[in-house]
Amino acid sequence: MTPPQRSQDRELAALLAPDILALLEESPGDIAAETEELHPKDLADVAEMLPREKLGEFLRVLDPARAADVVEYLDDELRIELLEEMSPAQAAALVSEMTPDERADVLEELESETADEILHDLPAEARQETERLLQYETDSAGGLMTTEFVSVAQDLMVPDALAQVRTAARSGHKEAMHAIYVVDERGALVGVLSLRELVAAPDDARVADIAWTEVVKVPATADRAEVARVTSEYDLVAVPVVDGFERIIGVITVDDVIDAIVEEQTEDAQKQGAVQPLEVPYFQAGFWNVARKRVGWLVFLFIGEMFTGTAMRHYEDTLAAVLTLTVFIPLIISSGGNSGSQSATLITRALAVGDVDTSDVWRILARELGQGLVLGACLGLLGFGRALLWGTEANVAAVVSLTLVGVVVVGAVVGAMLPLGFQRLNVDPAIASSPFVASLVDVTGLVVYFSLARALLGIA
Amino acid sequence: MTPPQRSQDRELAALLAPDILALLEESPGDIAAETEELHPKDLADVAEMLPREKLGEFLRVLDPARAADVVEYLDDELRIELLEEMSPAQAAALVSEMTPDERADVLEELESETADEILHDLPAEARQETERLLQYETDSAGGLMTTEFVSVAQDLMVPDALAQVRTAARSGHKEAMHAIYVVDERGALVGVLSLRELVAAPDDARVADIAWTEVVKVPATADRAEVARVTSEYDLVAVPVVDGFERIIGVITVDDVIDAIVEEQTEDAQKQGAVQPLEVPYFQAGFWNVARKRVGWLVFLFIGEMFTGTAMRHYEDTLAAVLTLTVFIPLIISSGGNSGSQSATLITRALAVGDVDTSDVWRILARELGQGLVLGACLGLLGFGRALLWGTEANVAAVVSLTLVGVVVVGAVVGAMLPLGFQRLNVDPAIASSPFVASLVDVTGLVVYFSLARALLGIA
């Protein structure tokens, strides 16, 4: 992905920061008014550019709701610091202004005791709401949802419903106004309509008449990948979350879905690079933390690779007999690894986006076998020519080029089957990383190579 | 990403398909009414399950707008087939019901002459609108935007604006109603407010009084990665697109942004696996097409890897002298490749999500050097132990373990610097794939290995 020009919006912040600083000295009272038109995200960028010790002061001059918005957009690290240096009461006052889901997310980042103190200082209703949200897995629909949404009874008339919505809107609901949910007397979700549709509806219609009754929804336990899939397949701006009795208990807004998608992709990318997911930005992850996330895989792969040593030792006399064989070892094993990496990537991604599933295993096997043969033939030919140019005897060159065909096929097949296997075992296929596949293929490659050598070169 | 349970929503479709089929025989007139509550996506799933020859008939019994919705959600391949077998007039009638951006996307998929014929049969206004959209790069803001959006003059009073919006909504605007854009007499974008804010606003307010004047927008030329970044950073449901004169010319809705994000990430994943992006689902990409997308990188990497052969030949006598050295070659080069793959993945992803940029190069270099040393030390120790257990002489074991430290450091540094380098050159850093990094590190690894061997084992 061609990277974001962060500079671009920083410019605005860099421009404003000095003025804000000056205002903090001279007339702090004016800051709120001066900045009211700014998107909280931009204001957060400004806040991050202020001297650290000025930050608290800056937030205090904003009105509480606005300050909460800004804190939501602050860099995670900074937000955590900030809340932990506040008194629980101050922190509670601040987070109580956030949307319920943001509040829960923020508290989740904190040391559990700090979070508990803050929770304890929240108004009863907000506390219960937040505690309820905190019960859900962070990566589940329940963990992503907000409890702020608008629902109307199915038998209301359009003008009454509209009036009710306007009241709700005025009462400072921040989120999930894109869809209005229609419930029956039990609170079960029976319909949905967009605010647009309500606004456009004739005054003499009942809500039930204009609502869509086939509502796309997810259970609170659905995982974020499922939420992402539903949202993008149905082009939703908000997904209702229901409990076991089909009662609507929350709504996931598309902005949170996008964040979930990006996090999910980052984790997949890291798994595919044989790194345990960092879960925080590169520089925010401590040095030793990163090392820990890397060493596990490295050691695991290293131990796997040790079998190449075992294989080599086993064929040492073959090597002794025809030393030139060694010359081609890196070339051969890397070629297997590369075709394996290609297949693993294609299949893992196809699984992630739902283009294929485990039931396609035979089709995939057939196709990757074919790919391996075609690609292997190309490399085999190249390898044969190169070997001859190096003055290698034709029979050795032949062994090399046949081996290349073999390893590329093995690579393609192993690379494709491994993710499908993990999938079948309900393990995230993304862990079938290029290095993982390569290490599996390397040993095979050597065995193929030396067996062919013995057979075709007539070595004991 | 734990993969989608496609089965789930197929169930519904599988349930309905037979009934629809029966209705097509007996009373086709009832189908529209029977299915009106279904999300078009579900109806598209049903359509895909009907016998191919029934599909056209099925679409004809739906009302045109509905049929267009269904076609939008059909599998790409199928939609292309369908439109190409229709008469241009029929196809034009169908696509004229789509939102402008969908219409442009659909026509883009077709053979250009087929698309031209259909364009020619569109109503003048729709044709011009579509031709305008087709001028933009598919992956640019202009290519993603729809020209259907609601804007109001800044000096309208709230009730008048609301009335205007209601009319627009009733006139069948499908999209981009989440935000209402405020323009001055020149059509320049001067403000934005959500439908919710308008609905909640006091009747005696002017639109200009309640609108946000700091509007987040993108130029029509912005690329999709930039659009994605802005949307997720500012939590938008719609991004206005402006021309060179700050006039609003379109709006990108969040559902299209999500699609763009997922496509972008698929391309990145494939680049990172050393495959040229397929651009279509795995099975939709023809066998030879896929082979072509793979062979380029494989051959390129193969040629790069040939230098390992050159290196090996250069050190052949060293090998002859101490044959056991060969035993460790695969272990050594793979370890370098693995640490390189880890660093490349971490940095590439960090660049993609904006956690780091090229200005961080020194910080990253320092950190990766450190990581390399720590991780290399672990593997070096393991390698030393293993070598001794294999009965390798201590001095050879020492060479192996020192080499391991060296290659892991080289891997980490090369893996981290390569994406940054590409970034600096405005090349997508995602092409710094694991195999690419590995092939760079392999040669270095061998040179380090043999130089150390010569030095420490006193071989000529």
mmCIF file of C-alpha atoms in Angstrom, chain B residues 49-244:
data_model
loop_
_atom_site.group_PDB
_atom_site.id
_atom_site.type_symbol
_atom_site.label_atom_id
_atom_site.label_comp_id
_atom_site.label_asym_id
_atom_site.label_seq_id
_atom_site.Cartn_x
_atom_site.Cartn_y
_atom_site.Cartn_z
ATOM 1 C CA MET B 49 -27.672 -20.805 -7.713
ATOM 2 C CA LEU B 50 -30.281 -20.792 -10.473
ATOM 3 C CA PRO B 51 -29.586 -22.772 -13.652
ATOM 4 C CA ARG B 52 -27.540 -20.462 -15.841
ATOM 5 C CA GLU B 53 -30.220 -20.271 -18.584
ATOM 6 C CA LYS B 54 -32.864 -19.138 -16.063
ATOM 7 C CA LEU B 55 -30.851 -16.147 -14.874
ATOM 8 C CA GLY B 56 -31.945 -13.676 -17.548
ATOM 9 C CA GLU B 57 -35.576 -14.632 -17.064
ATOM 10 C CA PHE B 58 -35.240 -14.183 -13.284
ATOM 11 C CA LEU B 59 -33.803 -10.694 -13.653
ATOM 12 C CA ARG B 60 -36.528 -9.682 -16.110
ATOM 13 C CA VAL B 61 -39.295 -10.441 -13.599
ATOM 14 C CA LEU B 62 -37.726 -8.099 -11.024
ATOM 15 C CA ASP B 63 -38.356 -4.404 -11.383
ATOM 16 C CA PRO B 64 -35.439 -2.766 -13.247
ATOM 17 C CA ALA B 65 -33.946 -0.925 -10.253
ATOM 18 C CA ARG B 66 -34.037 -4.093 -8.190
ATOM 19 C CA ALA B 67 -32.514 -6.137 -10.999
ATOM 20 C CA ALA B 68 -29.691 -3.617 -11.231
ATOM 21 C CA ASP B 69 -29.032 -3.956 -7.477
ATOM 22 C CA VAL B 70 -28.852 -7.719 -7.812
ATOM 23 C CA VAL B 71 -26.504 -7.541 -10.792
ATOM 24 C CA GLU B 72 -24.200 -5.241 -8.797
ATOM 25 C CA TYR B 73 -23.776 -8.033 -6.220
ATOM 26 C CA LEU B 74 -23.332 -10.863 -8.739
ATOM 27 C CA ASP B 75 -19.999 -12.602 -9.091
ATOM 28 C CA ASP B 76 -17.884 -10.501 -11.520
ATOM 29 C CA GLU B 77 -17.438 -13.284 -14.073
ATOM 30 C CA LEU B 78 -21.152 -13.958 -14.180
ATOM 31 C CA ARG B 79 -22.036 -10.268 -14.466
ATOM 32 C CA ILE B 80 -19.657 -9.853 -17.398
ATOM 33 C CA GLU B 81 -21.098 -12.911 -19.197
ATOM 34 C CA LEU B 82 -24.624 -11.687 -18.567
ATOM 35 C CA LEU B 83 -24.052 -8.170 -19.894
ATOM 36 C CA GLU B 84 -22.140 -9.400 -22.917
ATOM 37 C CA GLU B 85 -24.949 -11.741 -23.983
ATOM 38 C CA MET B 86 -27.592 -9.013 -23.583
ATOM 39 C CA SER B 87 -28.374 -6.611 -26.423
ATOM 40 C CA PRO B 88 -26.689 -3.225 -25.843
ATOM 41 C CA ALA B 89 -30.150 -1.704 -25.351
ATOM 42 C CA GLN B 90 -31.081 -4.261 -22.655
ATOM 43 C CA ALA B 91 -27.730 -3.844 -20.946
ATOM 44 C CA ALA B 92 -28.041 -0.055 -21.089
ATOM 45 C CA ALA B 93 -31.499 -0.224 -19.536
ATOM 46 C CA LEU B 94 -30.063 -2.352 -16.725
ATOM 47 C CA VAL B 95 -26.956 -0.338 -15.937
ATOM 48 C CA SER B 96 -28.799 2.966 -16.187
ATOM 49 C CA GLU B 97 -30.517 1.889 -12.958
ATOM 50 C CA MET B 98 -27.204 1.569 -11.130
ATOM 51 C CA THR B 99 -25.529 4.281 -9.103
ATOM 52 C CA PRO B 100 -23.139 6.211 -11.333
ATOM 53 C CA ASP B 101 -20.013 4.769 -9.721
ATOM 54 C CA GLU B 102 -21.271 1.193 -9.925
ATOM 55 C CA ARG B 103 -22.241 1.772 -13.538
ATOM 56 C CA ALA B 104 -18.748 3.003 -14.357
ATOM 57 C CA ASP B 105 -17.145 0.076 -12.501
ATOM 58 C CA VAL B 106 -19.314 -2.438 -14.349
ATOM 59 C CA LEU B 107 -18.575 -0.946 -17.763
ATOM 60 C CA GLU B 108 -14.866 -0.928 -16.920
ATOM 61 C CA GLU B 109 -14.976 -4.715 -16.523
ATOM 62 C CA LEU B 110 -16.341 -5.251 -20.043
ATOM 63 C CA GLU B 111 -14.586 -5.468 -23.406
ATOM 64 C CA SER B 112 -14.160 -1.833 -24.398
ATOM 65 C CA GLU B 113 -16.304 -2.162 -27.543
ATOM 66 C CA THR B 114 -19.143 -3.794 -25.608
ATOM 67 C CA ALA B 115 -18.868 -1.009 -23.043
ATOM 68 C CA ASP B 116 -18.959 1.616 -25.796
ATOM 69 C CA GLU B 117 -22.088 0.127 -27.322
ATOM 70 C CA ILE B 118 -23.824 0.153 -23.946
ATOM 71 C CA LEU B 119 -22.644 3.693 -23.195
ATOM 72 C CA HIS B 120 -24.009 4.778 -26.561
ATOM 73 C CA ASP B 121 -27.460 3.420 -25.631
ATOM 74 C CA LEU B 122 -27.575 5.216 -22.265
ATOM 75 C CA PRO B 123 -29.734 8.332 -21.751
ATOM 76 C CA ALA B 124 -27.612 11.391 -22.584
ATOM 77 C CA GLU B 125 -27.243 12.568 -18.983
ATOM 78 C CA ALA B 126 -26.297 9.161 -17.641
ATOM 79 C CA ARG B 127 -23.853 8.703 -20.507
ATOM 80 C CA GLN B 128 -22.032 11.957 -19.873
ATOM 81 C CA GLU B 129 -21.941 11.285 -16.145
ATOM 82 C CA THR B 130 -20.504 7.811 -16.756
ATOM 83 C CA GLU B 131 -17.988 9.015 -19.322
ATOM 84 C CA ARG B 132 -16.805 11.618 -16.835
ATOM 85 C CA LEU B 133 -16.296 8.928 -14.171
ATOM 86 C CA LEU B 134 -14.548 6.611 -16.635
ATOM 87 C CA GLN B 135 -11.866 9.226 -17.223
ATOM 88 C CA TYR B 136 -10.489 8.720 -13.715
ATOM 89 C CA GLU B 137 -7.996 6.022 -12.745
ATOM 90 C CA THR B 138 -9.914 3.086 -11.230
ATOM 91 C CA ASP B 139 -7.756 3.300 -8.113
ATOM 92 C CA SER B 140 -8.075 7.066 -7.708
ATOM 93 C CA ALA B 141 -10.604 9.029 -5.669
ATOM 94 C CA GLY B 142 -12.285 9.968 -8.943
ATOM 95 C CA GLY B 143 -12.585 6.310 -9.854
ATOM 96 C CA LEU B 144 -14.126 5.430 -6.490
ATOM 97 C CA MET B 145 -16.573 8.307 -6.172
ATOM 98 C CA THR B 146 -20.231 8.479 -7.042
ATOM 99 C CA THR B 147 -21.662 11.673 -8.473
ATOM 100 C CA GLU B 148 -24.875 11.195 -6.505
ATOM 101 C CA PHE B 149 -24.742 13.301 -3.382
ATOM 102 C CA VAL B 150 -26.767 15.956 -1.646
ATOM 103 C CA SER B 151 -25.544 19.511 -1.334
ATOM 104 C CA VAL B 152 -27.394 22.533 -0.008
ATOM 105 C CA ALA B 153 -26.705 26.269 -0.291
ATOM 106 C CA GLN B 154 -25.083 27.671 2.833
ATOM 107 C CA ASP B 155 -27.723 30.332 3.502
ATOM 108 C CA LEU B 156 -30.758 28.031 3.538
ATOM 109 C CA MET B 157 -32.758 27.767 6.754
ATOM 110 C CA VAL B 158 -32.862 24.333 8.428
ATOM 111 C CA PRO B 159 -36.490 23.496 7.518
ATOM 112 C CA ASP B 160 -35.937 24.435 3.859
ATOM 113 C CA ALA B 161 -32.735 22.389 3.745
ATOM 114 C CA LEU B 162 -34.519 19.451 5.361
ATOM 115 C CA ALA B 163 -37.353 19.751 2.833
ATOM 116 C CA GLN B 164 -34.818 19.819 0.005
ATOM 117 C CA VAL B 165 -33.082 16.741 1.405
ATOM 118 C CA ARG B 166 -36.381 14.913 1.729
ATOM 119 C CA THR B 167 -37.182 15.657 -1.900
ATOM 120 C CA ALA B 168 -33.766 14.444 -2.973
ATOM 121 C CA ALA B 169 -34.237 11.309 -0.868
ATOM 122 C CA ARG B 170 -37.636 10.651 -2.393
ATOM 123 C CA SER B 171 -36.280 11.241 -5.916
ATOM 124 C CA GLY B 172 -34.477 7.963 -5.408
ATOM 125 C CA HIS B 173 -30.971 8.969 -4.473
ATOM 126 C CA LYS B 174 -29.467 5.706 -3.333
ATOM 127 C CA GLU B 175 -26.173 6.766 -1.893
ATOM 128 C CA ALA B 176 -24.149 9.227 0.084
ATOM 129 C CA MET B 177 -26.980 10.538 2.240
ATOM 130 C CA HIS B 178 -24.945 10.122 5.398
ATOM 131 C CA ALA B 179 -23.463 13.548 4.961
ATOM 132 C CA ILE B 180 -24.963 16.690 3.492
ATOM 133 C CA TYR B 181 -22.527 19.078 1.865
ATOM 134 C CA VAL B 182 -22.796 22.828 2.096
ATOM 135 C CA VAL B 183 -21.679 24.845 -0.902
ATOM 136 C CA ASP B 184 -21.296 28.514 -1.683
ATOM 137 C CA GLU B 185 -22.659 30.161 -4.834
ATOM 138 C CA ARG B 186 -19.579 28.942 -6.796
ATOM 139 C CA GLY B 187 -20.321 25.349 -5.790
ATOM 140 C CA ALA B 188 -17.171 25.306 -3.643
ATOM 141 C CA LEU B 189 -17.393 22.991 -0.651
ATOM 142 C CA VAL B 190 -17.598 25.182 2.437
ATOM 143 C CA GLY B 191 -19.175 22.893 5.013
ATOM 144 C CA VAL B 192 -20.575 19.539 5.927
ATOM 145 C CA LEU B 193 -23.167 18.217 8.351
ATOM 146 C CA SER B 194 -24.675 14.844 8.946
ATOM 147 C CA LEU B 195 -28.297 14.151 8.204
ATOM 148 C CA ARG B 196 -28.557 13.508 11.930
ATOM 149 C CA GLU B 197 -27.273 17.005 12.720
ATOM 150 C CA LEU B 198 -29.665 18.565 10.251
ATOM 151 C CA VAL B 199 -32.580 16.596 11.679
ATOM 152 C CA ALA B 200 -31.545 17.610 15.188
ATOM 153 C CA ALA B 201 -31.030 21.276 14.348
ATOM 154 C CA PRO B 202 -33.361 24.028 15.587
ATOM 155 C CA ASP B 203 -35.729 25.295 12.898
ATOM 156 C CA ASP B 204 -34.535 28.870 13.150
ATOM 157 C CA ALA B 205 -30.923 28.101 12.288
ATOM 158 C CA ARG B 206 -29.217 28.709 8.966
ATOM 159 C CA VAL B 207 -27.401 25.739 7.434
ATOM 160 C CA ALA B 208 -24.161 27.722 7.592
ATOM 161 C CA ASP B 209 -24.623 28.129 11.363
ATOM 162 C CA ILE B 210 -24.757 24.417 12.097
ATOM 163 C CA ALA B 211 -22.404 23.035 9.417
ATOM 164 C CA TRP B 212 -18.792 22.106 10.106
ATOM 165 C CA THR B 213 -16.556 24.398 8.103
ATOM 166 C CA GLU B 214 -13.336 22.364 8.368
ATOM 167 C CA VAL B 215 -14.274 19.733 5.799
ATOM 168 C CA VAL B 216 -12.091 16.666 5.337
ATOM 169 C CA LYS B 217 -11.928 16.095 1.574
ATOM 170 C CA VAL B 218 -9.733 14.546 -1.093
ATOM 171 C CA PRO B 219 -8.807 15.687 -4.606
ATOM 172 C CA ALA B 220 -10.128 13.532 -7.458
ATOM 173 C CA THR B 221 -6.540 12.453 -8.161
ATOM 174 C CA ALA B 222 -5.837 11.087 -4.658
ATOM 175 C CA ASP B 223 -5.024 7.382 -4.771
ATOM 176 C CA ARG B 224 -7.140 4.817 -2.988
ATOM 177 C CA ALA B 225 -4.602 4.253 -0.207
ATOM 178 C CA GLU B 226 -4.860 7.955 0.657
ATOM 179 C CA VAL B 227 -8.660 7.783 0.560
ATOM 180 C CA ALA B 228 -8.551 4.755 2.854
ATOM 181 C CA ARG B 229 -6.227 6.501 5.286
ATOM 182 C CA VAL B 230 -8.355 9.657 5.478
ATOM 183 C CA THR B 231 -11.548 7.674 5.926
ATOM 184 C CA SER B 232 -10.212 5.550 8.753
ATOM 185 C CA GLU B 233 -8.262 8.339 10.503
ATOM 186 C CA TYR B 234 -11.250 10.666 10.520
ATOM 187 C CA ASP B 235 -13.862 7.924 11.011
ATOM 188 C CA LEU B 236 -15.866 9.082 7.997
ATOM 189 C CA VAL B 237 -18.795 7.327 6.346
ATOM 190 C CA ALA B 238 -18.369 9.369 3.176
ATOM 191 C CA VAL B 239 -15.482 11.399 1.767
ATOM 192 C CA PRO B 240 -16.217 14.360 -0.503
ATOM 193 C CA VAL B 241 -14.104 14.629 -3.644
ATOM 194 C CA VAL B 242 -13.220 18.079 -4.980
ATOM 195 C CA ASP B 243 -11.818 19.363 -8.260
ATOM 196 C CA GLY B 244 -9.031 21.896 -8.705
#
